[in-house]
Coordinates of C-alpha atoms in Angstrom, one line a residue:
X1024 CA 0.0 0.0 0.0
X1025 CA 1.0 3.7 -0.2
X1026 CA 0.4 5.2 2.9
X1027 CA 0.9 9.0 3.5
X1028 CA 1.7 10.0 7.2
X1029 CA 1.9 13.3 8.3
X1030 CA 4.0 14.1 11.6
X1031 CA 5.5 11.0 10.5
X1032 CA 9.5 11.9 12.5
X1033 CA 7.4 13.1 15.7
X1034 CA 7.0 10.9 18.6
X1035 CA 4.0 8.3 17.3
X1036 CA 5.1 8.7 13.4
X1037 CA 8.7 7.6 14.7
X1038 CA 7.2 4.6 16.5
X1039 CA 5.0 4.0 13.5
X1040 CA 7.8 3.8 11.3
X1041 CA 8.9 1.3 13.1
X1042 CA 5.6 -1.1 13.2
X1043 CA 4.8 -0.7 9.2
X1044 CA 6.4 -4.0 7.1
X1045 CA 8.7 -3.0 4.7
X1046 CA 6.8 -3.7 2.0
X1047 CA 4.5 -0.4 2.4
X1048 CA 5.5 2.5 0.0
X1049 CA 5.5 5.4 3.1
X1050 CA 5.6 9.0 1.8
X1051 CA 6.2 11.4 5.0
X1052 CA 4.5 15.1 5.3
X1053 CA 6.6 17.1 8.0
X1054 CA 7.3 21.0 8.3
X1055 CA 11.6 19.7 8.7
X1056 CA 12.4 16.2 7.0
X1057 CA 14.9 14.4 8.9
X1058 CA 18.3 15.0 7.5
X1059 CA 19.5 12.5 4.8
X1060 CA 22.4 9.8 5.1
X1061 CA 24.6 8.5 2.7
X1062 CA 25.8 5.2 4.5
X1063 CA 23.8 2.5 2.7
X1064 CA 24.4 0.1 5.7
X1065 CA 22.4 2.6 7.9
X1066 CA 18.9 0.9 9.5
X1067 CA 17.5 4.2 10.3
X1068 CA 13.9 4.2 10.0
X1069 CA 13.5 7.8 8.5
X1070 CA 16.1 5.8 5.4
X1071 CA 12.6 4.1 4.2
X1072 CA 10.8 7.5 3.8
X1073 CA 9.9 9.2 0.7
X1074 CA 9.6 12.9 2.8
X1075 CA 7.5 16.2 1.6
X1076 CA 8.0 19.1 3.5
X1077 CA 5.1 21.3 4.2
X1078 CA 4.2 23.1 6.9
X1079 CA 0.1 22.4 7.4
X1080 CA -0.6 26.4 8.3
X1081 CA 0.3 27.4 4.8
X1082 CA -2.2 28.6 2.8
X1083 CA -1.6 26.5 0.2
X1084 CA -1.4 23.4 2.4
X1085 CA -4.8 21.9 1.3
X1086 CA -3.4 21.9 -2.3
X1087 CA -0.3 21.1 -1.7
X1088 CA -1.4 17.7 0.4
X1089 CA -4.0 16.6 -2.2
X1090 CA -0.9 15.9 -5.1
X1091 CA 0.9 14.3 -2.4
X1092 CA -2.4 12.5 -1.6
X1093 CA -3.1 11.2 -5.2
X1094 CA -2.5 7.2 -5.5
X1095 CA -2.5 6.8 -1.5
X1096 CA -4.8 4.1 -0.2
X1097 CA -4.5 5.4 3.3
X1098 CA -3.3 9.0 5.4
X1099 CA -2.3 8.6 8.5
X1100 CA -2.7 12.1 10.2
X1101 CA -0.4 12.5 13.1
X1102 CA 0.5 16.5 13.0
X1103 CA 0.3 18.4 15.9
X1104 CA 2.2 21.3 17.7
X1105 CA 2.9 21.6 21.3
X1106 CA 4.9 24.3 21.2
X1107 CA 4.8 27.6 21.6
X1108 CA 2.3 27.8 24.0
X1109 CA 2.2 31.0 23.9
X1110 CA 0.8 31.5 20.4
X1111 CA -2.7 29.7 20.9
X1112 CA -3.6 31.6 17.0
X1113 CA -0.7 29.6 15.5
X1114 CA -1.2 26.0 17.3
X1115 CA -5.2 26.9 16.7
X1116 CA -4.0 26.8 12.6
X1117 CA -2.0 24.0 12.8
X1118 CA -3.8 21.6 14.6
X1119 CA -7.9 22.1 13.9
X1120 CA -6.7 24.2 10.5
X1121 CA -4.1 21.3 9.7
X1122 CA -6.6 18.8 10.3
X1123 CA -9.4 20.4 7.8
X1124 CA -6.3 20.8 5.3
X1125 CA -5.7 17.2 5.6
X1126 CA -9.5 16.0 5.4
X1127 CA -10.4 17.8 2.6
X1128 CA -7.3 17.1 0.4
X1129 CA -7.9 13.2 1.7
X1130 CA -11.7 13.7 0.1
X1131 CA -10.9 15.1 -3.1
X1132 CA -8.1 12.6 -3.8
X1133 CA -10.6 9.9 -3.0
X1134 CA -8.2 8.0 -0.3
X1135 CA -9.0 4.8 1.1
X1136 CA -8.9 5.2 4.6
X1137 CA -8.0 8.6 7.2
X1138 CA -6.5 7.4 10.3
X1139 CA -6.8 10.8 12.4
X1140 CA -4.6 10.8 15.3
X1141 CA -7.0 12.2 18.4
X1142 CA -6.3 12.5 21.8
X1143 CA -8.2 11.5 25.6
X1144 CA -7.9 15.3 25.8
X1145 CA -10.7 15.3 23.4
X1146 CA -13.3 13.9 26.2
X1147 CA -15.3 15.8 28.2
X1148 CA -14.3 16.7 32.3
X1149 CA -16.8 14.7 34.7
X1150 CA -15.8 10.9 34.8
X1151 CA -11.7 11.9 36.3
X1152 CA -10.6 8.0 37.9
X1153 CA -12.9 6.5 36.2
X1154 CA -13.1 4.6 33.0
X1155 CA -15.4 5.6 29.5
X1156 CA -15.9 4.3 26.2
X1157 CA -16.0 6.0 23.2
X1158 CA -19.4 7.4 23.6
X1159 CA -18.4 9.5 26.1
X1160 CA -18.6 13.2 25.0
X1161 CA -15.6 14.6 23.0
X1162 CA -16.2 18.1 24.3
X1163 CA -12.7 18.7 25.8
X1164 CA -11.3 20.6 28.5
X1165 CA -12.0 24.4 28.4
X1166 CA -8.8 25.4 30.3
X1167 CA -6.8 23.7 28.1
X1168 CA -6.2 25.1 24.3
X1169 CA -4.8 21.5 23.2
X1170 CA -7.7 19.8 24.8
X1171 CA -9.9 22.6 22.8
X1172 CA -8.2 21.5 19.6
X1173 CA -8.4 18.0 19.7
X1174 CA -12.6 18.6 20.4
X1175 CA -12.8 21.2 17.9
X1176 CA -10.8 19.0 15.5
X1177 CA -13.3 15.6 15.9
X1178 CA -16.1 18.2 15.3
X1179 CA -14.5 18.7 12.2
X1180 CA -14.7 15.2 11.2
X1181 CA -18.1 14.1 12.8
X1182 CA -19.8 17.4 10.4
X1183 CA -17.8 16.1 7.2
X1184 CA -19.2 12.6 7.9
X1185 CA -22.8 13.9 9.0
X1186 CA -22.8 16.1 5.2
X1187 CA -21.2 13.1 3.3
X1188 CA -23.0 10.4 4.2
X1189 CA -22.6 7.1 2.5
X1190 CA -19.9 9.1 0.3
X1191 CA -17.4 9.9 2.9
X1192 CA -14.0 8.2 3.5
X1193 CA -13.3 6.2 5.9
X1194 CA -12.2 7.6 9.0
X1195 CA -10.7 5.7 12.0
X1196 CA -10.1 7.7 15.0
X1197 CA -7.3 6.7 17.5
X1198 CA -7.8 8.5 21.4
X1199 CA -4.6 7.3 23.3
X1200 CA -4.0 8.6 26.7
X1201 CA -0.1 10.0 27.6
X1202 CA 2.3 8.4 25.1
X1203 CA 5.2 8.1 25.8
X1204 CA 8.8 6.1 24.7
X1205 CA 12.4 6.4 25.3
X1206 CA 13.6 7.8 22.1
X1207 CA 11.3 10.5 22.4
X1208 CA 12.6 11.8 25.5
X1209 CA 14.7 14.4 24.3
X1210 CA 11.7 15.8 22.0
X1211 CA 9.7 15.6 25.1
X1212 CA 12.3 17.4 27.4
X1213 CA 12.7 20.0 24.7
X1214 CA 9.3 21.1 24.8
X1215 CA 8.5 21.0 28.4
X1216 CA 11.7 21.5 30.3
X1217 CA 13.1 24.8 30.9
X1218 CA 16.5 25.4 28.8
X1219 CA 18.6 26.0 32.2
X1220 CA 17.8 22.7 33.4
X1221 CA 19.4 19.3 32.4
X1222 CA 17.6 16.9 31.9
X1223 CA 19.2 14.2 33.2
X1224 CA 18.2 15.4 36.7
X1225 CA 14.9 14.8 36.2
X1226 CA 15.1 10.7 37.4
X1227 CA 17.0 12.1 39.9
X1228 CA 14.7 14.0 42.1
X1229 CA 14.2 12.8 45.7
X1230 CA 10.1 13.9 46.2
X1231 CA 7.2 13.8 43.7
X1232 CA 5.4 17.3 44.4
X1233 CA 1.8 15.9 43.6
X1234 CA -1.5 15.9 44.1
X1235 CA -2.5 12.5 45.4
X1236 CA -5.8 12.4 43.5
X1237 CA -3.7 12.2 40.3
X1238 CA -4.5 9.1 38.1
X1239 CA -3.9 9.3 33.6
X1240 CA -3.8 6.7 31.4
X1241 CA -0.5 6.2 30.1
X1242 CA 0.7 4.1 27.2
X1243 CA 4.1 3.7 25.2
X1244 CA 4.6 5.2 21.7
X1245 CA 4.6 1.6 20.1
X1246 CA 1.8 0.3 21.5
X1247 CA -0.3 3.2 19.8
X1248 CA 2.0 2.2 16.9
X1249 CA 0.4 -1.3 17.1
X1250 CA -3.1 0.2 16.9
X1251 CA -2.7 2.1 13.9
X1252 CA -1.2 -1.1 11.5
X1253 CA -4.1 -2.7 13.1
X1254 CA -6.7 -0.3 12.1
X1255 CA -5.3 0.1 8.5
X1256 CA -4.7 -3.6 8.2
X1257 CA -8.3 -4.1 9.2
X1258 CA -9.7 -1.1 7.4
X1259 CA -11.2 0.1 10.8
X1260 CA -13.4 2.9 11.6
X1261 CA -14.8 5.0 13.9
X1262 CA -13.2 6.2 17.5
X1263 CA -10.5 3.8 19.8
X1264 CA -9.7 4.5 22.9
X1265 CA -6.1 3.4 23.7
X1266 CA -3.9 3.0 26.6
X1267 CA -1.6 0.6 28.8
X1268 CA -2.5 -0.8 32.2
X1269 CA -3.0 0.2 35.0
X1270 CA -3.8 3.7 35.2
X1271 CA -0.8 5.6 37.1
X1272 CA -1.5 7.5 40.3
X1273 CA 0.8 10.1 41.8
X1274 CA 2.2 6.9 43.9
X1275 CA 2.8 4.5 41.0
X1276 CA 4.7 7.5 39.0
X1277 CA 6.4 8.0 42.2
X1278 CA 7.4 4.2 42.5
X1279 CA 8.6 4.6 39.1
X1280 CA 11.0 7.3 39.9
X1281 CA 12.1 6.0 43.0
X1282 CA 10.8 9.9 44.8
X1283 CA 9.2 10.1 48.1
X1284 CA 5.2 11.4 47.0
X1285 CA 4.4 14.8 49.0
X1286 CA 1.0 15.8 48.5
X1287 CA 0.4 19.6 47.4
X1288 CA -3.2 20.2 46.0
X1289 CA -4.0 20.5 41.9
X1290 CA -4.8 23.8 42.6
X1291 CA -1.8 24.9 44.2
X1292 CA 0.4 23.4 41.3
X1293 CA -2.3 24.9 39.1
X1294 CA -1.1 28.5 40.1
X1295 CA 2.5 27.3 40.8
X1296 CA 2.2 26.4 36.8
X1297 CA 0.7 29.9 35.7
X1298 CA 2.6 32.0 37.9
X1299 CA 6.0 30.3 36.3
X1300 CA 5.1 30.3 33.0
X1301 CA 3.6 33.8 33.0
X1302 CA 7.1 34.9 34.5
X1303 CA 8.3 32.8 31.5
X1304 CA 10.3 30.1 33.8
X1305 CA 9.0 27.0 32.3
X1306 CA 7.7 26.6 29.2
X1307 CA 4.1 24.7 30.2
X1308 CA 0.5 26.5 30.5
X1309 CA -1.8 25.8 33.3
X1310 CA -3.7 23.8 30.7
X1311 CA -1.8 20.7 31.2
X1312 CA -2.2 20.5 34.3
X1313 CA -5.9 21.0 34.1
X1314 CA -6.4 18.4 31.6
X1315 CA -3.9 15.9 34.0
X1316 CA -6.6 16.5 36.5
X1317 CA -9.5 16.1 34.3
X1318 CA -9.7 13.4 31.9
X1319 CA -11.5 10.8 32.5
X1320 CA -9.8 7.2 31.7
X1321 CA -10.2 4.7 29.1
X1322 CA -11.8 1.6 28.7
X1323 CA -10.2 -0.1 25.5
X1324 CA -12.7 -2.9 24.9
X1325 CA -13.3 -1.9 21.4
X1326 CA -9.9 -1.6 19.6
X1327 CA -9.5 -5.1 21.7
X1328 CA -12.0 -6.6 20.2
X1329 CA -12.3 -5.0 16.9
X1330 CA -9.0 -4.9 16.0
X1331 CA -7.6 -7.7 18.5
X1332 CA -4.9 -5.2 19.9
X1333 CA -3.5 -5.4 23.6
X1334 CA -0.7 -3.0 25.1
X1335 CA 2.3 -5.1 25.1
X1336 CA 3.6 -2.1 27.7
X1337 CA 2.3 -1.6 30.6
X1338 CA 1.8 2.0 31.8
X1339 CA 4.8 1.8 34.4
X1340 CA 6.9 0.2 31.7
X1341 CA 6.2 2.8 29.5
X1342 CA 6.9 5.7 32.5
X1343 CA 10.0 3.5 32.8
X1344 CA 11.0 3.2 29.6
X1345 CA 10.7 7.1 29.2
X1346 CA 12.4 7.8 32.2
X1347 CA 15.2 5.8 30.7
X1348 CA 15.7 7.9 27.6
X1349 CA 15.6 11.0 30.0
X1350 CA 18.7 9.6 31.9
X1351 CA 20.4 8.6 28.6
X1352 CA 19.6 11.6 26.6
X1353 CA 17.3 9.5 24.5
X1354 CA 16.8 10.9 20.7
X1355 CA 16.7 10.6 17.5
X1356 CA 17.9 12.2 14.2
X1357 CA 14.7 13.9 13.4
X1358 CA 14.4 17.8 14.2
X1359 CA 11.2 17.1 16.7
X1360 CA 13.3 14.3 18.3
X1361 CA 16.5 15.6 18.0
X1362 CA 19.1 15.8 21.1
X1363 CA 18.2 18.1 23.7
X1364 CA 21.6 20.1 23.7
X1365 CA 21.8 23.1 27.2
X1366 CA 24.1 25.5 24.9
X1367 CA 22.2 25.1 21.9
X1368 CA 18.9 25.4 24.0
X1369 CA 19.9 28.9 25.8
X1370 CA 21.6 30.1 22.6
X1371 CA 18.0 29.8 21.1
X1372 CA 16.4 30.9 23.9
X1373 CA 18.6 34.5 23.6
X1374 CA 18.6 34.8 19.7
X1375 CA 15.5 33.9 19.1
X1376 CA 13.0 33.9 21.9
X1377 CA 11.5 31.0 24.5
X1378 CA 10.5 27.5 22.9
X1379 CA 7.3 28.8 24.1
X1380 CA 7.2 32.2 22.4
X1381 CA 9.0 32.0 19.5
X1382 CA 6.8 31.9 16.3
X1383 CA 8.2 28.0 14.9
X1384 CA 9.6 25.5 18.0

């Protein structure tokens, strides 16, 4: 098959990479391709890729993805932007805009199947420690502008299938919880770690400053990996809820550190959070930590038994594996993943602004 991902070097499309058998023909859509290598004995996953660079806010962007769309029996839509979290306008355009480029380009080139990648951010507050399905409503958390995103970007999707009808691709909708995986810990760090800090210090710390009512469904990168070969292979559609087992509560992820869990309430970190990231300290909103302390979690019955996937992580072996690459310096060659270098961070972060500011992360 010919199978078009977008987002394909981030943290899932890396993962996907990975789980796709080598006899797919993978065209990749990124705003930076992965540099190029010349050894022919190098098993690099981004080698396999035939890679378009776009960047999905361009105004041109619908047009642009419907010649790289032509011929593709399936897009796999993984784009999304974390960073800066400053500029909600530009990750507004990039996510719910991005995703309407990519839906309509995926119509009008007649694709077989959209595999759109969602989020648990997408549910609805009310249900937080315990599990839902997929009915559950995909209204989002208000406080948070990527929870917003994610809801505004299924709407997107359930009013294109409501005016198609019969004549409307296929759509497959994968709703992981936290994902996360050791080569992606420098990506991560990047994004959510203040440049002073090293990152290697993180595994280090001797007390988790939580609230104990925290509980999120975690799962690993190639798990949700798993799920979308699955969904393709199967031609799946409709929503899937996806995550690793058990949930993780401030003591588990404590456990998993090896830190001593103090309690300090959400709403304490919650204006810890905005405080610090108004006086531009970290780089993280308040929303994160809403949506930590909001979602509900999963209950994966239906990818089980629709597309006979179980997590082959568990959530604290994912946590772990994470925590791993953190320690190591975990990365990859692709710009989202790339090494999370201290001089190269704070020579950024003089010349051209915070990750969280700056107008592309």
């Amino acid at each position: 098959m010919r199978i078009v991902i977008t987002g394909a070097s981030g943290n899932v499309g890396t993962a996907l990479l990975r789980a796709l058998p080598a006899e797919h023909d993978v065209v990749g859509v990124v705003r930076r391709p992965p540099p190029s290598s010349q050894d022919v004995y190098q098993q690099d996953v981004y080698q396999r890729v035939d890679w378009r660079a776009l960047d999905l806010t361009d105004p041109d962007a619908t047009a642009t993805l419907r010649s790289v769309f032509d011929g593709a029996d399936v897009v796999v839509h993984l784009a999304w932007g974390f960073q800066p979290t400053r500029d909600v306008e530009y990750l507004h355009r990039l996510g719910v805009g991005g995703s309407s480029a990519v839906l309509q380009a995926a119509d009008a080139s007649g694709v077989g199947q959209l595999v759109h990648m969602s989020s648990v951010g997408t549910y609805a507050a009310g249900r937080y420690g315990q599990r839902v399905d997929e009915s559950w409503p995909t209204t989002g958390i208000e406080t948070s502008p990527y929870s917003r995103d994610k809801s505004a970007a299924e709407s997107i999707l359930d009013e294109y299938q409501e005016r198609r009808g019969s004549a409307a691709i296929p759509i497959a909708r994968m709703r992981p919880g936290f994902i996360l995986q050791r080569a992606a810990a420098s990506g991560l760090m990047r994004y959510g770690l203040p440049g002073f800090v090293p990152m290697q210090l993180v595994p280090l710390l001797p007390v988790l400053p939580l609230d104990r009512k925290l509980c999120i469904p975690i799962i690993h990168a190639d798990d949700v990996a798993t799920a979308i070969v699955l969904a393709v292979e199967h031609r799946a559609t409709g929503p899937f809820n996806l995550a690793g087992e058990p949930p993780m509560g401030r003591d588990d992820v404590a456990a998993v550190l090896g830190a001593r869990p103090v309690h300090v309430p959400s709403g304490v970190l919650g204006t810890l959070v905005d405080l610090t990231w108004r006086a531009r300290l970290q780089h993280i909103d308040r929303g994160w930590l809403d949506l930590a302390f909001s979602v509900p979690l999963l209950d994966c019955s239906r990818a089980q038994a629709e597309l006979g996937w179980t997590p082959r992580w568990t959530a604290p072996e994912a946590l772990d594996d994470f925590l791993k690459g953190v320690a190591q310096q975990a990365h990859t060659d692709s710009p989202p993943l790339r090494r999370r270098s201290l001089v190269d961070l704070l020579r950024r972060d003089l010349t051209d602004g915070l990750i969280s500011s700056r107008r592309l992360p």
